[in-house]
mmCIF file of C-alpha atoms in Angstrom:
data_model
loop_
_atom_site.group_PDB
_atom_site.id
_atom_site.type_symbol
_atom_site.label_atom_id
_atom_site.label_comp_id
_atom_site.label_asym_id
_atom_site.label_seq_id
_atom_site.Cartn_x
_atom_site.Cartn_y
_atom_site.Cartn_z
ATOM 1 C CA MET A 1 114.217 111.668 90.861
ATOM 2 C CA VAL A 2 114.681 112.919 87.093
ATOM 3 C CA ALA A 3 117.514 114.094 85.008
ATOM 4 C CA CYS A 4 116.823 117.620 83.925
ATOM 5 C CA LYS A 5 119.994 119.257 81.986
ATOM 6 C CA ARG A 6 122.729 118.541 83.834
ATOM 7 C CA GLN A 7 121.200 117.979 87.883
ATOM 8 C CA LEU A 8 119.285 115.432 89.184
ATOM 9 C CA VAL A 9 115.811 116.710 90.918
ATOM 10 C CA VAL A 10 114.701 114.769 93.871
ATOM 11 C CA PHE A 11 111.337 116.103 95.079
ATOM 12 C CA GLY A 12 109.131 114.467 98.317
ATOM 13 C CA GLY A 13 109.548 111.122 100.075
ATOM 14 C CA PHE A 14 108.923 110.063 103.644
ATOM 15 C CA HIS A 15 110.718 108.691 106.500
ATOM 16 C CA GLU A 16 109.140 106.462 108.931
ATOM 17 C CA SER A 17 110.291 105.127 112.419
ATOM 18 C CA ALA A 18 108.942 103.429 115.246
ATOM 19 C CA ARG A 19 106.882 105.687 116.311
ATOM 20 C CA ASP A 20 106.562 108.386 114.098
ATOM 21 C CA TYR A 21 106.591 109.157 110.506
ATOM 22 C CA ILE A 22 107.098 112.348 107.907
ATOM 23 C CA TYR A 23 106.286 113.080 104.239
ATOM 24 C CA TYR A 24 108.087 115.767 102.380
ATOM 25 C CA ASN A 25 107.581 118.142 99.592
ATOM 26 C CA ASP A 26 111.366 119.929 99.749
ATOM 27 C CA VAL A 27 113.582 119.717 96.600
ATOM 28 C CA TYR A 28 116.898 119.040 95.912
ATOM 29 C CA ALA A 29 119.299 119.330 93.161
ATOM 30 C CA PHE A 30 122.520 117.277 92.690
ATOM 31 C CA ASN A 31 124.888 119.171 90.091
ATOM 32 C CA LEU A 32 126.794 116.858 87.710
ATOM 33 C CA ASP A 33 129.550 119.135 86.914
ATOM 34 C CA SER A 34 130.409 119.813 90.402
ATOM 35 C CA PHE A 35 129.198 116.733 92.147
ATOM 36 C CA THR A 36 127.409 118.921 95.010
ATOM 37 C CA TRP A 37 123.863 118.983 96.412
ATOM 38 C CA SER A 38 121.769 122.201 97.026
ATOM 39 C CA LYS A 39 118.219 122.269 98.193
ATOM 40 C CA LEU A 40 115.669 124.707 95.185
ATOM 41 C CA ALA A 41 113.162 127.324 97.162
ATOM 42 C CA PRO A 42 110.926 127.411 93.995
ATOM 43 C CA SER A 43 108.112 130.418 94.575
ATOM 44 C CA GLY A 44 104.351 129.756 94.282
ATOM 45 C CA ILE A 45 102.139 126.947 96.301
ATOM 46 C CA GLY A 46 103.722 123.554 95.470
ATOM 47 C CA PRO A 47 102.186 120.221 96.012
ATOM 48 C CA ALA A 48 101.395 118.823 99.579
ATOM 49 C CA PRO A 49 104.292 116.410 101.303
ATOM 50 C CA ARG A 50 103.999 112.958 99.658
ATOM 51 C CA SER A 51 105.800 110.195 98.212
ATOM 52 C CA GLY A 52 105.743 107.398 95.215
ATOM 53 C CA CYS A 53 104.635 110.216 92.516
ATOM 54 C CA GLN A 54 105.608 110.429 89.128
ATOM 55 C CA MET A 55 108.272 112.921 87.788
ATOM 56 C CA ALA A 56 108.816 113.569 84.130
ATOM 57 C CA THR A 57 110.942 116.275 82.499
ATOM 58 C CA THR A 58 109.529 118.459 79.174
ATOM 59 C CA PRO A 59 111.754 119.394 76.592
ATOM 60 C CA GLU A 60 112.336 122.865 77.851
ATOM 61 C CA GLY A 61 113.813 121.833 80.904
ATOM 62 C CA SER A 62 110.540 122.081 83.178
ATOM 63 C CA ILE A 63 109.256 119.072 85.526
ATOM 64 C CA VAL A 64 106.392 117.244 85.313
ATOM 65 C CA ILE A 65 105.032 115.497 88.627
ATOM 66 C CA TYR A 66 101.978 113.539 89.529
ATOM 67 C CA GLY A 67 100.314 111.753 91.884
ATOM 68 C CA GLY A 68 101.652 110.059 95.394
ATOM 69 C CA TYR A 69 100.578 108.974 98.253
ATOM 70 C CA SER A 70 100.565 110.158 101.902
ATOM 71 C CA LYS A 71 98.843 109.352 105.256
ATOM 72 C CA GLN A 72 98.126 111.485 108.563
ATOM 73 C CA ARG A 73 97.051 110.771 111.904
ATOM 74 C CA VAL A 74 93.722 111.518 112.969
ATOM 75 C CA LYS A 75 93.692 110.482 116.149
ATOM 76 C CA LYS A 76 95.519 108.129 118.111
ATOM 77 C CA ASP A 77 96.854 105.112 116.775
ATOM 78 C CA VAL A 78 94.718 105.852 113.970
ATOM 79 C CA ASP A 79 95.933 107.014 110.463
ATOM 80 C CA LYS A 80 94.563 107.974 107.125
ATOM 81 C CA GLY A 81 95.968 107.743 103.649
ATOM 82 C CA THR A 82 95.401 109.853 101.006
ATOM 83 C CA LEU A 83 95.659 108.965 97.150
ATOM 84 C CA HIS A 84 96.967 112.064 95.471
ATOM 85 C CA THR A 85 95.922 112.775 92.026
ATOM 86 C CA ASP A 86 96.898 116.471 91.153
ATOM 87 C CA MET A 87 99.476 117.497 88.910
ATOM 88 C CA PHE A 88 102.065 120.090 89.068
ATOM 89 C CA LEU A 89 104.368 122.046 87.107
ATOM 90 C CA LEU A 90 108.189 122.943 88.398
ATOM 91 C CA LYS A 91 109.637 125.665 86.105
ATOM 92 C CA THR A 92 113.094 127.024 85.435
ATOM 93 C CA GLU A 93 114.100 129.644 83.939
ATOM 94 C CA GLY A 94 117.361 129.786 82.701
ATOM 95 C CA SER A 95 120.073 126.563 81.642
ATOM 96 C CA GLY A 96 119.083 124.561 84.630
ATOM 97 C CA LYS A 97 121.962 125.226 87.173
ATOM 98 C CA GLU A 98 121.022 125.749 90.949
ATOM 99 C CA GLU A 99 121.062 129.413 90.957
ATOM 100 C CA ASP A 100 118.448 129.279 88.515
ATOM 101 C CA LYS A 101 114.869 130.513 89.459
ATOM 102 C CA TRP A 102 112.046 127.947 89.678
ATOM 103 C CA ALA A 103 108.353 128.322 90.210
ATOM 104 C CA TRP A 104 105.696 125.727 90.692
ATOM 105 C CA SER A 105 102.128 126.245 89.137
ATOM 106 C CA ARG A 106 99.470 123.717 89.478
ATOM 107 C CA LEU A 107 98.371 121.680 86.304
ATOM 108 C CA ASN A 108 94.527 121.037 85.124
ATOM 109 C CA PRO A 109 95.113 118.562 82.542
ATOM 110 C CA SER A 110 92.308 117.259 79.907
ATOM 111 C CA GLY A 111 91.789 113.840 78.420
ATOM 112 C CA VAL A 112 90.891 110.809 80.369
ATOM 113 C CA LYS A 113 93.082 110.719 83.558
ATOM 114 C CA PRO A 114 94.028 107.573 85.641
ATOM 115 C CA THR A 115 91.878 106.179 88.388
ATOM 116 C CA PRO A 116 93.679 106.880 92.064
ATOM 117 C CA ARG A 117 96.625 104.523 92.706
ATOM 118 C CA SER A 118 99.800 104.210 94.251
ATOM 119 C CA GLY A 119 103.164 102.144 93.063
ATOM 120 C CA PHE A 120 102.606 102.860 89.796
ATOM 121 C CA SER A 121 105.438 102.877 87.417
ATOM 122 C CA VAL A 122 106.905 105.560 85.074
ATOM 123 C CA ALA A 123 108.731 105.898 81.808
ATOM 124 C CA LEU A 124 109.261 108.431 79.340
ATOM 125 C CA GLY A 125 107.792 107.161 75.689
ATOM 126 C CA PRO A 126 108.014 108.751 72.431
ATOM 127 C CA ASN A 127 106.412 111.449 71.261
ATOM 128 C CA ASN A 128 107.096 113.668 74.489
ATOM 129 C CA ARG A 129 104.577 111.710 76.151
ATOM 130 C CA SER A 130 105.116 110.199 79.585
ATOM 131 C CA LEU A 131 103.740 106.753 80.261
ATOM 132 C CA LEU A 132 102.091 105.568 83.512
ATOM 133 C CA PHE A 133 101.743 101.750 84.163
ATOM 134 C CA GLY A 134 99.939 99.712 86.639
ATOM 135 C CA GLY A 135 99.774 100.533 90.565
ATOM 136 C CA VAL A 136 97.151 99.348 93.369
ATOM 137 C CA HIS A 137 94.498 101.117 95.115
ATOM 138 C CA ASP A 138 94.171 99.744 98.771
ATOM 139 C CA GLU A 139 90.367 99.480 100.257
ATOM 140 C CA GLU A 140 90.724 99.925 103.585
ATOM 141 C CA GLU A 141 87.776 97.651 106.006
ATOM 142 C CA GLU A 142 87.825 97.209 109.614
ATOM 143 C CA GLU A 143 91.035 95.779 110.161
ATOM 144 C CA SER A 144 91.927 94.765 106.697
ATOM 145 C CA ILE A 145 93.322 96.302 103.479
ATOM 146 C CA GLU A 146 92.308 94.793 100.246
ATOM 147 C CA GLY A 147 94.180 96.209 97.043
ATOM 148 C CA ASP A 148 93.126 96.091 93.711
ATOM 149 C CA PHE A 149 96.127 96.152 91.562
ATOM 150 C CA PHE A 150 96.504 97.520 87.530
ATOM 151 C CA ASN A 151 97.845 96.783 84.623
ATOM 152 C CA ASP A 152 96.854 99.011 82.373
ATOM 153 C CA ILE A 153 98.785 101.657 80.940
ATOM 154 C CA TYR A 154 98.248 105.809 80.436
ATOM 155 C CA PHE A 155 99.547 108.440 78.521
ATOM 156 C CA TYR A 156 99.936 112.108 79.455
ATOM 157 C CA ASP A 157 100.993 114.199 76.039
ATOM 158 C CA ILE A 158 103.600 116.632 77.775
ATOM 159 C CA GLY A 159 102.867 119.271 74.968
ATOM 160 C CA LYS A 160 99.081 119.132 74.907
ATOM 161 C CA ASN A 161 98.635 118.838 78.636
ATOM 162 C CA ARG A 162 96.300 115.728 78.185
ATOM 163 C CA TRP A 163 96.138 112.224 79.872
ATOM 164 C CA PHE A 164 94.441 109.470 77.277
ATOM 165 C CA PRO A 165 94.497 105.367 78.033
ATOM 166 C CA GLY A 166 96.736 102.846 76.465
ATOM 167 C CA GLN A 167 94.442 100.573 74.252
ATOM 168 C CA LEU A 168 95.694 97.642 72.119
ATOM 169 C CA LYS A 169 94.751 98.095 68.481
ATOM 170 C CA VAL A 170 94.237 95.322 66.260
ATOM 171 C CA SER A 171 96.649 94.445 63.924
ATOM 172 C CA LYS A 172 95.892 93.942 60.032
ATOM 173 C CA SER A 173 96.319 89.991 60.360
ATOM 174 C CA GLU A 174 93.993 89.439 63.744
ATOM 175 C CA LYS A 175 91.757 91.625 61.203
ATOM 176 C CA ARG A 176 91.820 89.071 58.295
ATOM 177 C CA LYS A 177 91.267 85.974 60.979
ATOM 178 C CA ARG A 178 88.605 87.679 62.258
ATOM 179 C CA ARG A 179 86.825 88.662 58.915
ATOM 180 C CA ARG A 180 87.450 85.028 58.256
ATOM 181 C CA GLY A 181 85.984 83.639 61.356
ATOM 182 C CA ARG A 182 82.773 85.671 60.624
ATOM 183 C CA ARG A 183 82.654 84.133 57.120
ATOM 184 C CA ALA A 184 83.202 80.925 58.937
ATOM 185 C CA GLU A 185 80.487 81.232 61.148
ATOM 186 C CA THR A 186 78.381 82.329 58.210
ATOM 187 C CA ASP A 187 79.179 79.918 56.069
ATOM 188 C CA GLY A 188 78.949 77.045 58.044
ATOM 189 C CA GLY A 189 75.759 77.460 60.216
ATOM 190 C CA ASP A 190 76.482 74.493 62.801
ATOM 191 C CA ASP A 191 76.508 74.550 66.210
ATOM 192 C CA GLU A 192 80.109 73.727 66.952
ATOM 193 C CA VAL A 193 81.192 76.790 65.026
ATOM 194 C CA GLU A 194 78.738 79.050 66.144
ATOM 195 C CA LYS A 195 80.331 78.114 69.561
ATOM 196 C CA GLN A 196 83.655 78.877 68.747
ATOM 197 C CA ALA A 197 82.892 82.215 66.936
ATOM 198 C CA PRO A 198 84.812 84.818 69.187
ATOM 199 C CA GLN A 199 82.889 87.439 70.656
ATOM 200 C CA GLY A 200 85.461 89.841 71.073
ATOM 201 C CA PRO A 201 88.494 89.387 73.379
ATOM 202 C CA VAL A 202 87.731 87.450 76.244
ATOM 203 C CA GLU A 203 89.469 87.973 79.771
ATOM 204 C CA ILE A 204 90.634 84.898 81.419
ATOM 205 C CA VAL A 205 91.107 84.786 85.097
ATOM 206 C CA LYS A 206 93.596 81.670 85.830
ATOM 207 C CA GLU A 207 94.726 80.603 89.612
ATOM 208 C CA VAL A 208 97.934 79.080 89.708
ATOM 209 C CA VAL A 209 98.549 77.402 92.795
ATOM 210 C CA ALA A 210 102.357 77.199 93.868
ATOM 211 C CA GLU A 211 104.162 74.790 95.637
ATOM 212 C CA ASP A 212 103.043 76.141 99.190
ATOM 213 C CA GLY A 213 99.059 75.838 98.117
ATOM 214 C CA THR A 214 98.805 79.540 97.603
ATOM 215 C CA VAL A 215 97.180 80.589 94.913
ATOM 216 C CA MET A 216 98.294 83.013 92.140
ATOM 217 C CA THR A 217 96.146 84.780 90.117
ATOM 218 C CA ILE A 218 97.515 85.840 86.707
ATOM 219 C CA LYS A 219 95.059 87.735 83.889
ATOM 220 C CA GLN A 220 95.021 86.853 79.977
ATOM 221 C CA VAL A 221 92.867 88.328 77.629
ATOM 222 C CA ILE A 222 91.833 85.836 74.702
ATOM 223 C CA SER A 223 91.014 86.971 71.633
ATOM 224 C CA GLY A 224 89.409 83.323 70.435
ATOM 225 C CA PRO A 225 88.024 80.600 72.026
ATOM 226 C CA ALA A 226 89.297 79.797 75.464
ATOM 227 C CA ASP A 227 90.411 76.137 74.478
ATOM 228 C CA GLU A 228 94.002 76.533 74.076
ATOM 229 C CA LYS A 229 94.176 72.730 72.023
ATOM 230 C CA GLU A 230 91.530 73.334 69.684
ATOM 231 C CA ARG A 231 92.794 77.089 69.489
ATOM 232 C CA SER A 232 96.253 75.578 68.624
ATOM 233 C CA GLU A 233 95.321 73.012 66.140
ATOM 234 C CA SER A 234 92.766 74.885 64.039
ATOM 235 C CA GLU A 235 94.725 78.159 64.047
ATOM 236 C CA GLU A 236 97.137 77.501 60.877
ATOM 237 C CA GLU A 237 93.958 75.336 58.811
ATOM 238 C CA ASP A 238 91.293 78.486 59.017
ATOM 239 C CA GLY A 239 92.835 81.073 60.621
ATOM 240 C CA ALA A 240 91.796 81.231 64.165
ATOM 241 C CA LEU A 241 92.767 83.886 66.690
ATOM 242 C CA SER A 242 95.858 84.145 68.296
ATOM 243 C CA PRO A 243 96.136 84.800 71.872
ATOM 244 C CA GLN A 244 96.533 87.706 73.243
ATOM 245 C CA VAL A 245 98.748 87.745 76.647
ATOM 246 C CA GLU A 246 99.242 90.882 78.827
ATOM 247 C CA PRO A 247 100.993 91.437 82.402
ATOM 248 C CA CYS A 248 99.187 90.296 85.253
ATOM 249 C CA PRO A 249 98.286 93.228 87.415
ATOM 250 C CA ARG A 250 101.196 94.337 89.619
ATOM 251 C CA SER A 251 102.337 97.210 91.456
ATOM 252 C CA ASN A 252 105.941 98.772 91.451
ATOM 253 C CA ALA A 253 107.225 97.158 88.516
ATOM 254 C CA MET A 254 110.466 97.886 86.650
ATOM 255 C CA LEU A 255 109.817 99.918 83.240
ATOM 256 C CA ALA A 256 112.193 100.908 80.269
ATOM 257 C CA VAL A 257 111.548 102.554 77.019
ATOM 258 C CA LYS A 258 114.184 101.639 73.905
ATOM 259 C CA HIS A 259 113.545 102.459 70.576
ATOM 260 C CA GLY A 260 109.786 102.695 71.003
ATOM 261 C CA VAL A 261 109.532 99.585 73.092
ATOM 262 C CA LEU A 262 108.148 99.724 76.332
ATOM 263 C CA TYR A 263 109.562 96.479 78.522
ATOM 264 C CA VAL A 264 108.284 95.738 81.979
ATOM 265 C CA TYR A 265 109.775 93.726 84.320
ATOM 266 C CA GLY A 266 108.475 92.334 87.650
ATOM 267 C CA GLY A 267 106.699 93.525 90.214
ATOM 268 C CA MET A 268 104.431 92.368 93.129
ATOM 269 C CA PHE A 269 100.810 91.638 93.949
ATOM 270 C CA GLU A 270 99.011 90.245 96.902
ATOM 271 C CA VAL A 271 97.239 87.544 97.462
ATOM 272 C CA GLY A 272 95.137 87.697 101.166
ATOM 273 C CA ASP A 273 98.150 88.682 103.558
ATOM 274 C CA ARG A 274 100.881 87.358 101.358
ATOM 275 C CA GLN A 275 103.080 89.341 98.922
ATOM 276 C CA PHE A 276 104.394 87.869 96.062
ATOM 277 C CA THR A 277 107.530 89.190 94.115
ATOM 278 C CA LEU A 278 107.266 88.528 90.096
ATOM 279 C CA SER A 279 110.267 88.218 87.765
ATOM 280 C CA ASP A 280 108.348 88.142 84.351
ATOM 281 C CA LEU A 281 109.149 90.616 81.797
ATOM 282 C CA TYR A 282 107.018 91.714 78.735
ATOM 283 C CA SER A 283 107.324 94.038 75.884
ATOM 284 C CA ILE A 284 105.104 96.344 73.951
ATOM 285 C CA ASP A 285 105.456 98.126 71.016
ATOM 286 C CA LEU A 286 103.920 101.559 71.276
ATOM 287 C CA HIS A 287 104.242 103.006 68.323
ATOM 288 C CA LYS A 288 101.754 99.882 67.356
ATOM 289 C CA MET A 289 100.181 99.190 70.258
ATOM 290 C CA GLU A 290 98.820 95.749 69.061
ATOM 291 C CA GLU A 291 100.208 93.122 71.229
ATOM 292 C CA TRP A 292 102.389 92.437 74.613
ATOM 293 C CA LYS A 293 105.410 89.700 73.914
ATOM 294 C CA VAL A 294 106.076 87.640 76.976
ATOM 295 C CA LEU A 295 109.830 87.496 77.013
ATOM 296 C CA VAL A 296 109.844 85.409 80.365
ATOM 297 C CA GLU A 297 106.929 83.843 81.816
ATOM 298 C CA ILE A 298 106.151 83.371 85.148
ATOM 299 C CA ASP A 299 107.044 79.956 87.010
ATOM 300 C CA PRO A 300 104.990 79.641 90.041
ATOM 301 C CA LYS A 301 106.932 77.122 91.637
ATOM 302 C CA THR A 302 109.761 79.384 92.113
ATOM 303 C CA GLN A 303 107.240 81.937 94.160
ATOM 304 C CA GLU A 304 108.104 81.713 97.712
ATOM 305 C CA TRP A 305 106.223 83.289 100.537
ATOM 306 C CA LEU A 306 108.472 84.379 103.587
ATOM 307 C CA GLU A 307 106.758 85.553 106.679
ATOM 308 C CA GLU A 308 109.019 87.220 109.381
ATOM 309 C CA SER A 309 109.552 84.896 112.132
ATOM 310 C CA ASP A 310 111.624 84.409 115.512
ATOM 311 C CA SER A 311 112.713 80.961 114.680
ATOM 312 C CA ASP A 312 115.880 80.588 113.486
ATOM 313 C CA GLU A 313 116.848 79.959 109.527
ATOM 314 C CA GLU A 314 117.880 76.842 109.566
ATOM 315 C CA GLU A 315 114.143 76.275 111.123
ATOM 316 C CA GLU A 316 112.544 78.077 108.615
ATOM 317 C CA ASP A 317 114.718 76.160 105.901
ATOM 318 C CA MET A 318 113.624 72.667 107.224
ATOM 319 C CA GLU A 319 109.461 74.264 107.111
ATOM 320 C CA GLY A 320 109.966 75.383 103.661
ATOM 321 C CA ALA A 321 110.186 79.092 104.266
ATOM 322 C CA GLU A 322 106.214 79.079 105.055
ATOM 323 C CA GLY A 323 105.818 81.130 107.752
ATOM 324 C CA GLY A 324 107.056 78.940 110.717
ATOM 325 C CA GLU A 325 106.029 75.969 112.741
ATOM 326 C CA GLU A 326 102.300 76.503 113.379
ATOM 327 C CA GLU A 327 101.268 77.280 109.678
ATOM 328 C CA SER A 328 103.857 74.399 108.438
ATOM 329 C CA SER A 329 101.905 71.786 110.215
ATOM 330 C CA GLU A 330 98.716 72.776 109.376
ATOM 331 C CA GLU A 331 99.277 72.836 105.998
ATOM 332 C CA ASP A 332 101.450 69.807 106.411
ATOM 333 C CA SER A 333 98.275 67.905 107.660
ATOM 334 C CA GLU A 334 96.050 69.202 104.696
ATOM 335 C CA ASP A 335 98.551 68.825 101.764
ATOM 336 C CA GLU A 336 100.455 66.151 102.788
ATOM 337 C CA GLY A 337 101.301 63.892 99.544
ATOM 338 C CA GLY A 338 100.828 66.676 97.863
ATOM 339 C CA GLU A 339 99.059 66.331 94.197
ATOM 340 C CA GLU A 340 98.405 62.798 95.095
ATOM 341 C CA GLN A 341 95.843 63.453 97.905
ATOM 342 C CA HIS A 342 93.851 65.033 94.659
ATOM 343 C CA PRO A 343 91.221 63.449 93.164
ATOM 344 C CA SER A 344 92.648 61.895 89.935
ATOM 345 C CA VAL A 345 91.106 62.568 86.612
ATOM 346 C CA GLN A 346 89.647 59.065 85.267
ATOM 347 C CA PRO A 347 90.842 57.859 81.628
ATOM 348 C CA ASP A 348 88.958 59.859 79.152
ATOM 349 C CA GLU A 349 87.204 62.337 81.135
ATOM 350 C CA LYS A 350 86.369 65.956 80.163
ATOM 351 C CA HIS A 351 87.249 69.061 82.127
ATOM 352 C CA ALA A 352 83.505 69.553 82.924
ATOM 353 C CA ASP A 353 82.984 66.052 84.378
ATOM 354 C CA TYR A 354 85.771 66.074 86.310
ATOM 355 C CA LEU A 355 84.639 69.645 87.521
ATOM 356 C CA SER A 356 81.500 68.390 88.634
ATOM 357 C CA ARG A 357 82.493 65.218 90.119
ATOM 358 C CA THR A 358 85.256 66.821 92.531
ATOM 359 C CA GLU A 359 83.894 70.531 92.872
ATOM 360 C CA GLN A 360 83.095 70.243 96.551
ATOM 361 C CA TYR A 361 86.750 69.168 97.389
ATOM 362 C CA TRP A 362 88.190 71.880 95.647
ATOM 363 C CA ILE A 363 85.898 73.985 97.112
ATOM 364 C CA LYS A 364 87.329 73.103 100.866
ATOM 365 C CA VAL A 365 91.175 73.228 99.268
ATOM 366 C CA ALA A 366 90.484 76.822 98.264
ATOM 367 C CA ARG A 367 88.750 77.636 101.548
ATOM 368 C CA SER A 368 91.578 76.399 103.190
ATOM 369 C CA ASN A 369 94.044 78.505 101.299
ATOM 370 C CA MET A 370 91.691 81.584 101.450
ATOM 371 C CA GLY A 371 90.864 82.055 105.172
ATOM 372 C CA PRO A 372 87.119 82.056 106.459
ATOM 373 C CA ASP A 373 86.756 85.315 105.745
ATOM 374 C CA ALA A 374 87.067 85.068 101.929
ATOM 375 C CA LYS A 375 83.512 85.686 99.952
ATOM 376 C CA GLU A 376 82.156 82.418 98.527
ATOM 377 C CA LYS A 377 82.001 83.713 95.168
ATOM 378 C CA LYS A 378 85.630 84.257 95.187
ATOM 379 C CA VAL A 379 86.348 80.903 96.617
ATOM 380 C CA VAL A 380 84.354 78.744 94.089
ATOM 381 C CA LYS A 381 86.084 80.781 91.647
ATOM 382 C CA VAL A 382 89.504 80.041 92.765
ATOM 383 C CA ALA A 383 88.538 76.304 93.566
ATOM 384 C CA HIS A 384 87.500 76.153 89.575
ATOM 385 C CA ALA A 385 90.517 77.779 88.615
ATOM 386 C CA MET A 386 92.390 75.121 90.829
ATOM 387 C CA ALA A 387 90.325 72.247 89.527
ATOM 388 C CA LYS A 388 91.131 73.148 85.952
ATOM 389 C CA THR A 389 94.949 73.803 86.868
ATOM 390 C CA PHE A 390 95.103 70.281 88.074
ATOM 391 C CA TYR A 391 93.255 68.869 85.533
ATOM 392 C CA GLU A 392 95.154 70.226 82.706
ATOM 393 C CA ASP A 393 98.334 69.106 84.464
ATOM 394 C CA SER A 394 97.280 65.651 84.526
ATOM 395 C CA ILE A 395 96.397 64.895 80.779
#
């Protein structure tokens, strides 16, 4: 739904019951003067039925519609989903009243278009641009669906009919720090400086372990050395690069733009068969596009996974809302005693030594959390992240 002059215009959507479902491509308008609904009948060929599409208004009072999702039954009990990537213009001739004539036309924008996805979020930005953030692309395998979540930004220039990706720029202060870092590398020449000299932005994937043992993935882009202690100690002395953070990949985030600043709140992502609702808050200046700012951080200890269960609420509360008796007892047997059961960090033990000594233990813990079908490479990656998190919390 979008506000278009003195109307609210609603397009598409879906309705699903226990037995069947239906997707729509009809258009309704709610008049803000008379407080009445009317069904529009645009001429031309419009979008196929869908839900979850992007809608944006142009200064002329037309409506741009992009993307969406729909599914259809290919045979009994088998549905096929479609991610739509087409684009349409719903144009009106007149002052924007329901009696005006509306017409569909297909758009073929230029530039770099967003990759196929659903669950993306939309807001109107400055300079006559609409922006798209995040979303998820579900890869359907046999009896399972694995979602690939996004945290990127795409801009659509309404006037030029052109897509382009939103990329972070390097600020002047960051450029000066990088130049100082390069000079230190060439002048110092020792191994330690060479080791710490940044080779450009480094993506750090950090898995945080929630209280129920679930591993949550949080992405960060660090523009300097990964060691936070070394970075914080040396930042003021020799101009080391400051960390660059960004929202972790997610779908269905809340967006708002005020005075050219984009605010991103919450959303959801999945870890295996578990869904997590986020409550963090980020902002970025769309005019500068230099850095994300963290306004409210994610607190993994407040994350709680609730599974539908036949047990009553009191029983769920007693079990810690971890999915019923069967799963709770299994997790309790593995995790009884909490962190005290994990191999402790010895005095003055370095992270590399701790990981080498306890790697097999953490792989076993990661495997128990991720299930037997998880890929070995990913299990090892999560195990290392869990070990690092425990190590950092212990020192």
